[in-house]
CSV table of C-alpha atoms in Angstrom, one decimal:
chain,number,residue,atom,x,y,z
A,224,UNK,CA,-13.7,-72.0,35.5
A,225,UNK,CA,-17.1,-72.9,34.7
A,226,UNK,CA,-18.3,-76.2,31.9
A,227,UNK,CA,-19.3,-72.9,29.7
A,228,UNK,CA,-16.1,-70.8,30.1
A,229,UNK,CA,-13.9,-74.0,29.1
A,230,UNK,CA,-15.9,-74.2,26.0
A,231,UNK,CA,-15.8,-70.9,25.0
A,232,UNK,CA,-11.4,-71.3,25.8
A,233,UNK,CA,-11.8,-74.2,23.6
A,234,UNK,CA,-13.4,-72.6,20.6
A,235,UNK,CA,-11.4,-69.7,21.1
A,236,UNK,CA,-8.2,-71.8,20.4
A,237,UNK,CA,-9.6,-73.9,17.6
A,238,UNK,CA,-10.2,-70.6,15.9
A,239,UNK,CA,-6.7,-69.2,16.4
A,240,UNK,CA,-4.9,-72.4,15.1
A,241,UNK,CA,-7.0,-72.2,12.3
A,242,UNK,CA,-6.6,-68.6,11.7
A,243,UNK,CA,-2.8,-69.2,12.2
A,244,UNK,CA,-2.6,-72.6,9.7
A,245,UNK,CA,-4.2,-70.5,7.0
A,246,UNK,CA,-1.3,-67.5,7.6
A,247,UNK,CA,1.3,-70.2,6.7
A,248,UNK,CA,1.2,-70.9,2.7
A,249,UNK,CA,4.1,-73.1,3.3
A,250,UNK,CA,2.1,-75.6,5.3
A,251,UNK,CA,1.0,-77.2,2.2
A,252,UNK,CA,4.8,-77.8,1.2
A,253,UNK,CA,6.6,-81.3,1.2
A,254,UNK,CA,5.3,-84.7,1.9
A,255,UNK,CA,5.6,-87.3,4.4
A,256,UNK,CA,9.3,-89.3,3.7
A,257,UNK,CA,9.1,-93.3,2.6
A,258,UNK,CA,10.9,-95.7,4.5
A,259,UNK,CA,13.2,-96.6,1.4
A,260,UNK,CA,14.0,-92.0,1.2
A,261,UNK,CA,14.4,-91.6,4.7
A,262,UNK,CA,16.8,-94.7,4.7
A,263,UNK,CA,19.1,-92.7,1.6
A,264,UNK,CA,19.5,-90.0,4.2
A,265,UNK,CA,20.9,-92.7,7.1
A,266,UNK,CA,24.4,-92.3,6.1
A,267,UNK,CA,26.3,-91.3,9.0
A,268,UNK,CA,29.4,-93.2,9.8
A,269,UNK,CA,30.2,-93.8,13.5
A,270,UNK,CA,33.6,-94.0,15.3
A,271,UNK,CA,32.9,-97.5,16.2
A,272,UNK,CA,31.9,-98.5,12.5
A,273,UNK,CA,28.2,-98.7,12.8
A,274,UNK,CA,26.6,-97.9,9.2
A,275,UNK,CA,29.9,-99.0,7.1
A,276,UNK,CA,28.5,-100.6,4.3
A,277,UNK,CA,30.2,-104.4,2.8
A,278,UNK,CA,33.3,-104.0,0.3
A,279,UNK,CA,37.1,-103.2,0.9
A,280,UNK,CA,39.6,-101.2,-0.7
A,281,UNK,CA,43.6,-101.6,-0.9
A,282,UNK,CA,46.2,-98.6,-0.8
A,283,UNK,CA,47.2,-99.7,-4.7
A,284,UNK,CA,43.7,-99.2,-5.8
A,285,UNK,CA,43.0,-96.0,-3.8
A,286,UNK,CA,45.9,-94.3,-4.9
A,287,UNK,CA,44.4,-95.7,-8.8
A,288,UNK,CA,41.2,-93.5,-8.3
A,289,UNK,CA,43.0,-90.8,-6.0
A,290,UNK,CA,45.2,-89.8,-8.8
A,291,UNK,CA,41.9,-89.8,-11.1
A,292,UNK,CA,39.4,-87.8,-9.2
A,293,UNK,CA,41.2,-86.5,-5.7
A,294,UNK,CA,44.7,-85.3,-7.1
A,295,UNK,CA,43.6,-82.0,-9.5
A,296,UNK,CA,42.6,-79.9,-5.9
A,297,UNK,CA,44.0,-82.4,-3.1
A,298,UNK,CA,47.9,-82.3,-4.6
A,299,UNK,CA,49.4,-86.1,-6.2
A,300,UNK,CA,50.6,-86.3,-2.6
A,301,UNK,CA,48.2,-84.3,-0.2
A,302,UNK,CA,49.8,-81.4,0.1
A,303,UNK,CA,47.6,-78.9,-1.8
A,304,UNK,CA,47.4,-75.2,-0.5
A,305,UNK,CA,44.3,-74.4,-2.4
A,306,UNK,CA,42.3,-76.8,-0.9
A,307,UNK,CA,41.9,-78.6,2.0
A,308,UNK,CA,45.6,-80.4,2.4
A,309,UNK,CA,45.5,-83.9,3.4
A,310,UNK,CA,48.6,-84.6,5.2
A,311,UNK,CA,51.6,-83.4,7.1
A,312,UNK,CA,51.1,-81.7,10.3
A,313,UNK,CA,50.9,-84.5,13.1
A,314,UNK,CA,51.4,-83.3,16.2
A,315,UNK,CA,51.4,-79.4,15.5
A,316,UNK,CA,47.8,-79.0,16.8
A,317,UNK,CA,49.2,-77.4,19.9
A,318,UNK,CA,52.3,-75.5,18.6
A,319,UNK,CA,51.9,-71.7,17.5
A,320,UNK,CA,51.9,-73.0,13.4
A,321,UNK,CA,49.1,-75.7,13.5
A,322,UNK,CA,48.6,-77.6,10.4
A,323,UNK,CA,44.8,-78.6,10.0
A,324,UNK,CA,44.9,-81.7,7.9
A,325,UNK,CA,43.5,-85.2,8.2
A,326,UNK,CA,46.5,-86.9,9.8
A,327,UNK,CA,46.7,-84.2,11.9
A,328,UNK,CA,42.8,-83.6,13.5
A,329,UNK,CA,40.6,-86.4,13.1
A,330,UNK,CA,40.4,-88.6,15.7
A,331,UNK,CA,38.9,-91.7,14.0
A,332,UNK,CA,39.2,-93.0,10.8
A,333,UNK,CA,35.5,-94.1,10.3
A,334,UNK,CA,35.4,-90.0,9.6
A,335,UNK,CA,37.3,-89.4,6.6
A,336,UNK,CA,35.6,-92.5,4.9
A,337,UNK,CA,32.4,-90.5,6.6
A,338,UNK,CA,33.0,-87.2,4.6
A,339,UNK,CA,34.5,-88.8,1.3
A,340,UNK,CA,31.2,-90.9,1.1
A,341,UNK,CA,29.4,-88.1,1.5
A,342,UNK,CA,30.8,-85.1,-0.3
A,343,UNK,CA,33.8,-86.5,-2.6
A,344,UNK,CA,34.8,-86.2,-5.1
A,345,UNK,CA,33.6,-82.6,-5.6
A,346,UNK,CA,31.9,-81.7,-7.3
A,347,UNK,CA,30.4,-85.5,-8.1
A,348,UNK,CA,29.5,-86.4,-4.6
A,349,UNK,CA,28.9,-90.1,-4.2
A,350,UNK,CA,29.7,-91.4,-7.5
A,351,UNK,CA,31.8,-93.7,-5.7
A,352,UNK,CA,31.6,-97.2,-5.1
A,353,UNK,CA,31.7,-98.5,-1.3
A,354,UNK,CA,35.0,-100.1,-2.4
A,355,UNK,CA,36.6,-97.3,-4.0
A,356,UNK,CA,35.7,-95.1,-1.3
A,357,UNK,CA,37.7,-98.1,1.4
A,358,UNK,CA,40.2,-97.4,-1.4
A,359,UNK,CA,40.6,-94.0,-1.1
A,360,UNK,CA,40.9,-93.7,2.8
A,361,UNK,CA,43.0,-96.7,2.4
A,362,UNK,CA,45.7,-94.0,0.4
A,363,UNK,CA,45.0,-91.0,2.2
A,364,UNK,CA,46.0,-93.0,5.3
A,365,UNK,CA,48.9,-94.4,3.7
A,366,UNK,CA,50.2,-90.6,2.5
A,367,UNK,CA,50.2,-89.8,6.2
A,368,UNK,CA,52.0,-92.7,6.9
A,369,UNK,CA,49.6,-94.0,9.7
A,370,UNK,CA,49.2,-97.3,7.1
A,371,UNK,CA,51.5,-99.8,5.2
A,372,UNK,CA,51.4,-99.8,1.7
A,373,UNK,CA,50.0,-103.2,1.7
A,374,UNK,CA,46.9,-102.5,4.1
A,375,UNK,CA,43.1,-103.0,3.2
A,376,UNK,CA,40.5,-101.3,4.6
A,377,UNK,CA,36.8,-102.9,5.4
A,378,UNK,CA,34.2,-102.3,7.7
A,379,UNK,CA,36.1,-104.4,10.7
A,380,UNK,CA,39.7,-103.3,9.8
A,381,UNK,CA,38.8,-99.4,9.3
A,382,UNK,CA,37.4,-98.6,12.9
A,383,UNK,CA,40.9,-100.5,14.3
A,384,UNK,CA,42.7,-97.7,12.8
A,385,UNK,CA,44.5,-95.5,15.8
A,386,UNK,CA,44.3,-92.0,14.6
A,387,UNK,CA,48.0,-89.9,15.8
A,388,UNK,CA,44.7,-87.4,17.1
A,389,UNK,CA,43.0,-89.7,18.7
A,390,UNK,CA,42.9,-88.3,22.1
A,391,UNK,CA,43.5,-85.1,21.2
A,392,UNK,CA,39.9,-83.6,19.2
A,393,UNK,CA,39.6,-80.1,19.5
A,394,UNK,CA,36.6,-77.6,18.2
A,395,UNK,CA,39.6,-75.5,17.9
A,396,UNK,CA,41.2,-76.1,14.4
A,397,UNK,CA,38.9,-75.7,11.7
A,398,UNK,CA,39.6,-77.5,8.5
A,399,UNK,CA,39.5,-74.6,5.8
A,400,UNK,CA,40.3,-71.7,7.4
A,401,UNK,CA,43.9,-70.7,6.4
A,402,UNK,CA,44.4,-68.2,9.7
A,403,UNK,CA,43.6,-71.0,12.4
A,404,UNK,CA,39.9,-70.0,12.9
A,405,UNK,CA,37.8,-73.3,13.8
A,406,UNK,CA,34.9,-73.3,10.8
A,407,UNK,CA,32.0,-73.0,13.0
A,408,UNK,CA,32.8,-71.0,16.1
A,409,UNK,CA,30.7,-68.1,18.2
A,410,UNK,CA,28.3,-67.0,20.4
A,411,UNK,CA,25.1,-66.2,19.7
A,412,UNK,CA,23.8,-62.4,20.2
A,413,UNK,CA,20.9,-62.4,22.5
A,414,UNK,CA,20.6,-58.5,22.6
A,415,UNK,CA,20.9,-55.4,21.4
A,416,UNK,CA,22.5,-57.6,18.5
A,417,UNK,CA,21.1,-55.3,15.1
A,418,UNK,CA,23.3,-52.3,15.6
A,419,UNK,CA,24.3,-51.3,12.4
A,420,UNK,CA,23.3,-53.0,8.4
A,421,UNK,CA,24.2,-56.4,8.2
A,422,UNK,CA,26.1,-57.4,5.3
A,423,UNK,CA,26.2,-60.8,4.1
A,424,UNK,CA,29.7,-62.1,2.9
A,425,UNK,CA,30.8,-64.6,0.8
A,426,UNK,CA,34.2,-66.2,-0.6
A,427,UNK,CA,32.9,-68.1,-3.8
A,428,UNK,CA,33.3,-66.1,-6.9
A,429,UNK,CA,30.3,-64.5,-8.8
A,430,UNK,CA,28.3,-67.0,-10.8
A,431,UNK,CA,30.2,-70.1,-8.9
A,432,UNK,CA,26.6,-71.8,-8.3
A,433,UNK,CA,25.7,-71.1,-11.3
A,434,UNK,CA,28.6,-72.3,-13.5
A,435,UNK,CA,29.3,-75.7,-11.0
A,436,UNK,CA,25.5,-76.4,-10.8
A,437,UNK,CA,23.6,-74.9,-13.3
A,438,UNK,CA,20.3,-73.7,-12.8
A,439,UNK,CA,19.7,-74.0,-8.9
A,440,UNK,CA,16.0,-73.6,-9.3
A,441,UNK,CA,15.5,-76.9,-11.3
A,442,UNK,CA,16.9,-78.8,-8.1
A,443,UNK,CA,13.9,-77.5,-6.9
A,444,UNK,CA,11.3,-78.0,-8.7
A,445,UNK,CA,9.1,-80.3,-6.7
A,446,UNK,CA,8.2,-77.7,-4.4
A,447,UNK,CA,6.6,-76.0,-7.4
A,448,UNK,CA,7.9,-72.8,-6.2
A,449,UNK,CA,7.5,-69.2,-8.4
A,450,UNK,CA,7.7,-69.8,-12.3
A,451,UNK,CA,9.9,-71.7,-14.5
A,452,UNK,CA,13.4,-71.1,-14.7
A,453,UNK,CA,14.2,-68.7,-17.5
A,454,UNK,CA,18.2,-70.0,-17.3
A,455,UNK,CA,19.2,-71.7,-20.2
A,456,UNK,CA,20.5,-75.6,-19.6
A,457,UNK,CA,24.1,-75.8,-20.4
A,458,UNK,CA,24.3,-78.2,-23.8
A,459,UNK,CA,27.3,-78.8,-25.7
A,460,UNK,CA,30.8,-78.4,-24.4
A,461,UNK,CA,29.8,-76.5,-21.1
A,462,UNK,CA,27.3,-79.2,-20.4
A,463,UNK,CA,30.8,-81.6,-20.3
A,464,UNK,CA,32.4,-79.5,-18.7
A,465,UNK,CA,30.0,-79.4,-15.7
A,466,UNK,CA,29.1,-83.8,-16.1
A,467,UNK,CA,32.8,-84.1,-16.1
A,468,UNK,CA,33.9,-82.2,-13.1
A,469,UNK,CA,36.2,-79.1,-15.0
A,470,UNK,CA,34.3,-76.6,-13.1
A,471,UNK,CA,35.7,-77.5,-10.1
A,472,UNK,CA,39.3,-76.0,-10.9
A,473,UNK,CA,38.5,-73.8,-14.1
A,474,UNK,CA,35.8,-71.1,-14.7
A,475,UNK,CA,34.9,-69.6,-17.7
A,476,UNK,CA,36.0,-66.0,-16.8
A,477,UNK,CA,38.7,-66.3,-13.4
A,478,UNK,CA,41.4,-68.7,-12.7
A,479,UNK,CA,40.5,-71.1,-10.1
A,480,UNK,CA,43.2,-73.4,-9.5
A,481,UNK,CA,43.4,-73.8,-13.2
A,482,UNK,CA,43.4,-71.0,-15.6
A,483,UNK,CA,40.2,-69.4,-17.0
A,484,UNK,CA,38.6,-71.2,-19.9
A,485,UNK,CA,38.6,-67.9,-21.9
A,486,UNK,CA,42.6,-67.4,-21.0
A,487,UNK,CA,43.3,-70.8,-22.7
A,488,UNK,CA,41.0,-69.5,-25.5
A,489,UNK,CA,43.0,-66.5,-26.1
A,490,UNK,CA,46.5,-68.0,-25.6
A,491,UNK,CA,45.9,-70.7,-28.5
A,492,UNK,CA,43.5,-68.6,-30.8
A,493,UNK,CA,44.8,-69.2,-34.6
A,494,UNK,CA,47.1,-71.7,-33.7
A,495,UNK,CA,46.2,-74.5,-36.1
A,496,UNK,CA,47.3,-77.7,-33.4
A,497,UNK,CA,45.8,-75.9,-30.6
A,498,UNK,CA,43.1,-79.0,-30.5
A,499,UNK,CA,45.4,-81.9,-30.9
A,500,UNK,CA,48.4,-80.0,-28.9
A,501,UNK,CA,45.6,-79.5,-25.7
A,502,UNK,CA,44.0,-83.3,-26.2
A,503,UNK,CA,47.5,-84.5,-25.2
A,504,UNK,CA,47.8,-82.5,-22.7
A,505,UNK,CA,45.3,-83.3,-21.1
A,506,UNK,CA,45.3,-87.0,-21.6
A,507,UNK,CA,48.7,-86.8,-20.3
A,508,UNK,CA,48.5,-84.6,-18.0
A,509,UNK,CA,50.9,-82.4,-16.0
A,510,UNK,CA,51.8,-79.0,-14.5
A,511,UNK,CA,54.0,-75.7,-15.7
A,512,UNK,CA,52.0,-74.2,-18.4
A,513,UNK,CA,49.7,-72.3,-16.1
A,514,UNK,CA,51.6,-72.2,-12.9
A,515,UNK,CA,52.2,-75.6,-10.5
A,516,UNK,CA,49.5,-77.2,-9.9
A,517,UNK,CA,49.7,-80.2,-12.1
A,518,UNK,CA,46.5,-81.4,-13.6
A,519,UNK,CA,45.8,-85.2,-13.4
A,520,UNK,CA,45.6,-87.3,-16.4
A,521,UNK,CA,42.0,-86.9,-18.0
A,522,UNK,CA,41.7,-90.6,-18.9
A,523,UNK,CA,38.2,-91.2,-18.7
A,524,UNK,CA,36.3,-88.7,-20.9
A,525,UNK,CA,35.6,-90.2,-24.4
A,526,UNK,CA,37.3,-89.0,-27.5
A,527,UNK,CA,34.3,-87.6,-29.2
A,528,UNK,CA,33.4,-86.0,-25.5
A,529,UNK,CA,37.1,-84.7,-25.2
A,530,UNK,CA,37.0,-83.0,-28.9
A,531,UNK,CA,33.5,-81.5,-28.4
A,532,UNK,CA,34.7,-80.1,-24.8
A,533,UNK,CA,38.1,-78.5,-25.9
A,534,UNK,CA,36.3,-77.0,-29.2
A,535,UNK,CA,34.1,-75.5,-26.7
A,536,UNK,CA,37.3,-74.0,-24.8
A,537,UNK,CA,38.5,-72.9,-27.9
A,538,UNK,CA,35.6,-71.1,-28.9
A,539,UNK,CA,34.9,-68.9,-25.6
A,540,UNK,CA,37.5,-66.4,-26.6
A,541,UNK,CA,35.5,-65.4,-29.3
A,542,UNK,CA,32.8,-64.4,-26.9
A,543,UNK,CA,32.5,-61.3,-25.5
């Protein structure tokens, strides 16, 4: 190729990546990450305990914010059906009726401090301290009897923890899936894949997002994408009930694990103690109005907050 020919090649390439650069609008999105932003996303947890942060938790004080935050979808001792159960199971990875819990799969500990750093408690993920979060793995531990009751978990005691699995990891079990399925398992189609219309599934309820997050589009906003959001900002009552985590078991319309907000409305309407008869409740606490789940004490909403949220519940069987 001659000196000419390998210019005109260059040129010709400069043009294409330029015609190509101006063909992608979203080149312009995003920025360049900070040390200090790309240092929030270095989280991860390894199995020999690289990345645990200082602090320590004790069983006593897990099971203290446990029974606050964990117990309303995890069960008061782990053994929820609706969600993910936390214990029972060990050993019955290989039988024919495998139980898919945390004694049962994980093969370190440094894990399930891992994921409830990350993601707990739902749908507040990482309001919690370092210490509450030893705390916490500290309990959920102790339910599946793999630690004392007197045990306290830091960042040299928590990787010493034997898991009952620890030899034993499988991609096999999924966590959530209730018929054995692993959660992410397949093989990718690499032909003649399209042959009929694809339909895209999905187990969450209508308006989930919506209702446990508000307006997704405002998370969003930096990227200055499309227009303003025309959605409302919850305010009021439904604004608590989304800062204080009832959206994770209730919705508005269909039972979750707890009853519909507008069931509760329509049980109680023109009862004249409804508001006072339902702030006990749920500063108490309990299970058997609305089936057997028992709803943790609600100790930690304020009493103007508390009256302003139930008014709220009240009032939604008035709407249409």
């Amino acid at each position: 190729m001659s000196r000419c020919e390998r210019l005109l090649m260059m040129l010709a390439l400069l043009a294409a990546s330029t015609a190509l650069h101006a063909a992608q609008p979203w080149h312009t999105l995003g920025r360049p990450l900070g040390a200090t932003e790309l240092a929030s996303w270095d989280i991860d947890v390894r199995p020999d305990g690289a990345g645990l942060p200082p602090g320590s938790g004790s069983v006593a004080d897990g099971q203290l914010v446990y029974d606050e935050q964990c117990a309303s979808c995890h069960g008061f001792f782990g053994e929820s059906n609706d969600y993910l159960a936390l214990t029972g199971g060990i050993g019955s990875l290989a039988s024919n009726a495998p139980q898919r819990t945390v004694g049962s799969k994980l093969d370190h500990a440094t894990t399930l401090w891992d994921y409830i750093n990350r993601a707990m408690p739902f749908p507040r993920a990482k309001t919690l301290s370092a210490d509450q979060v030893y705390a916490v793995t500290a309990y959920v531990l102790n339910l599946n009897e793999i630690l004392p009751a007197d045990a306290v978990l830091d960042a040299k005691t928590l990787p010493q923890v034997k898991m009952p699995n620890r030899e034993g990891f499988t991609l096999e079990h999924g966590f959530m899936s209730v018929d054995g399925k692993p959660d992410v398992h397949n093989s990718a189609c690499m032909k003649d894949c399209i042959a009929g219309e694809i339909i895209v599934k999905s187990s969450l309820p209508d308006g989930f997002a919506q209702q446990m997050y508000g307006d997704l589009a405002q998370h969003f906003r930096d990227f200055k994408r499309g227009p303003p959001a025309a959605t409302a900002t919850p305010t009021g009552g439904e604004a608590l009930a989304q800062s204080h985590g009832c959206l994770a078991c209730h919705a508005l319309e269909q039972a979750r694990v707890g009853p519909a907000f507008r069931a509760v409305a329509k049980r109680y309407a023109g009862q004249g103690d409804a508001l006072a008869m339902l702030t006990a409740k749920l500063r108490a606490g309990g299970a058997g109005n609305w089936g057997s789940v028992a709803m943790p004490a609600q100790t930690a909403i304020g009493a103007a907050d508390l009256e302003l949220l139930l008014k709220w519940v009240l009032a939604s069987g008035a709407a249409p």
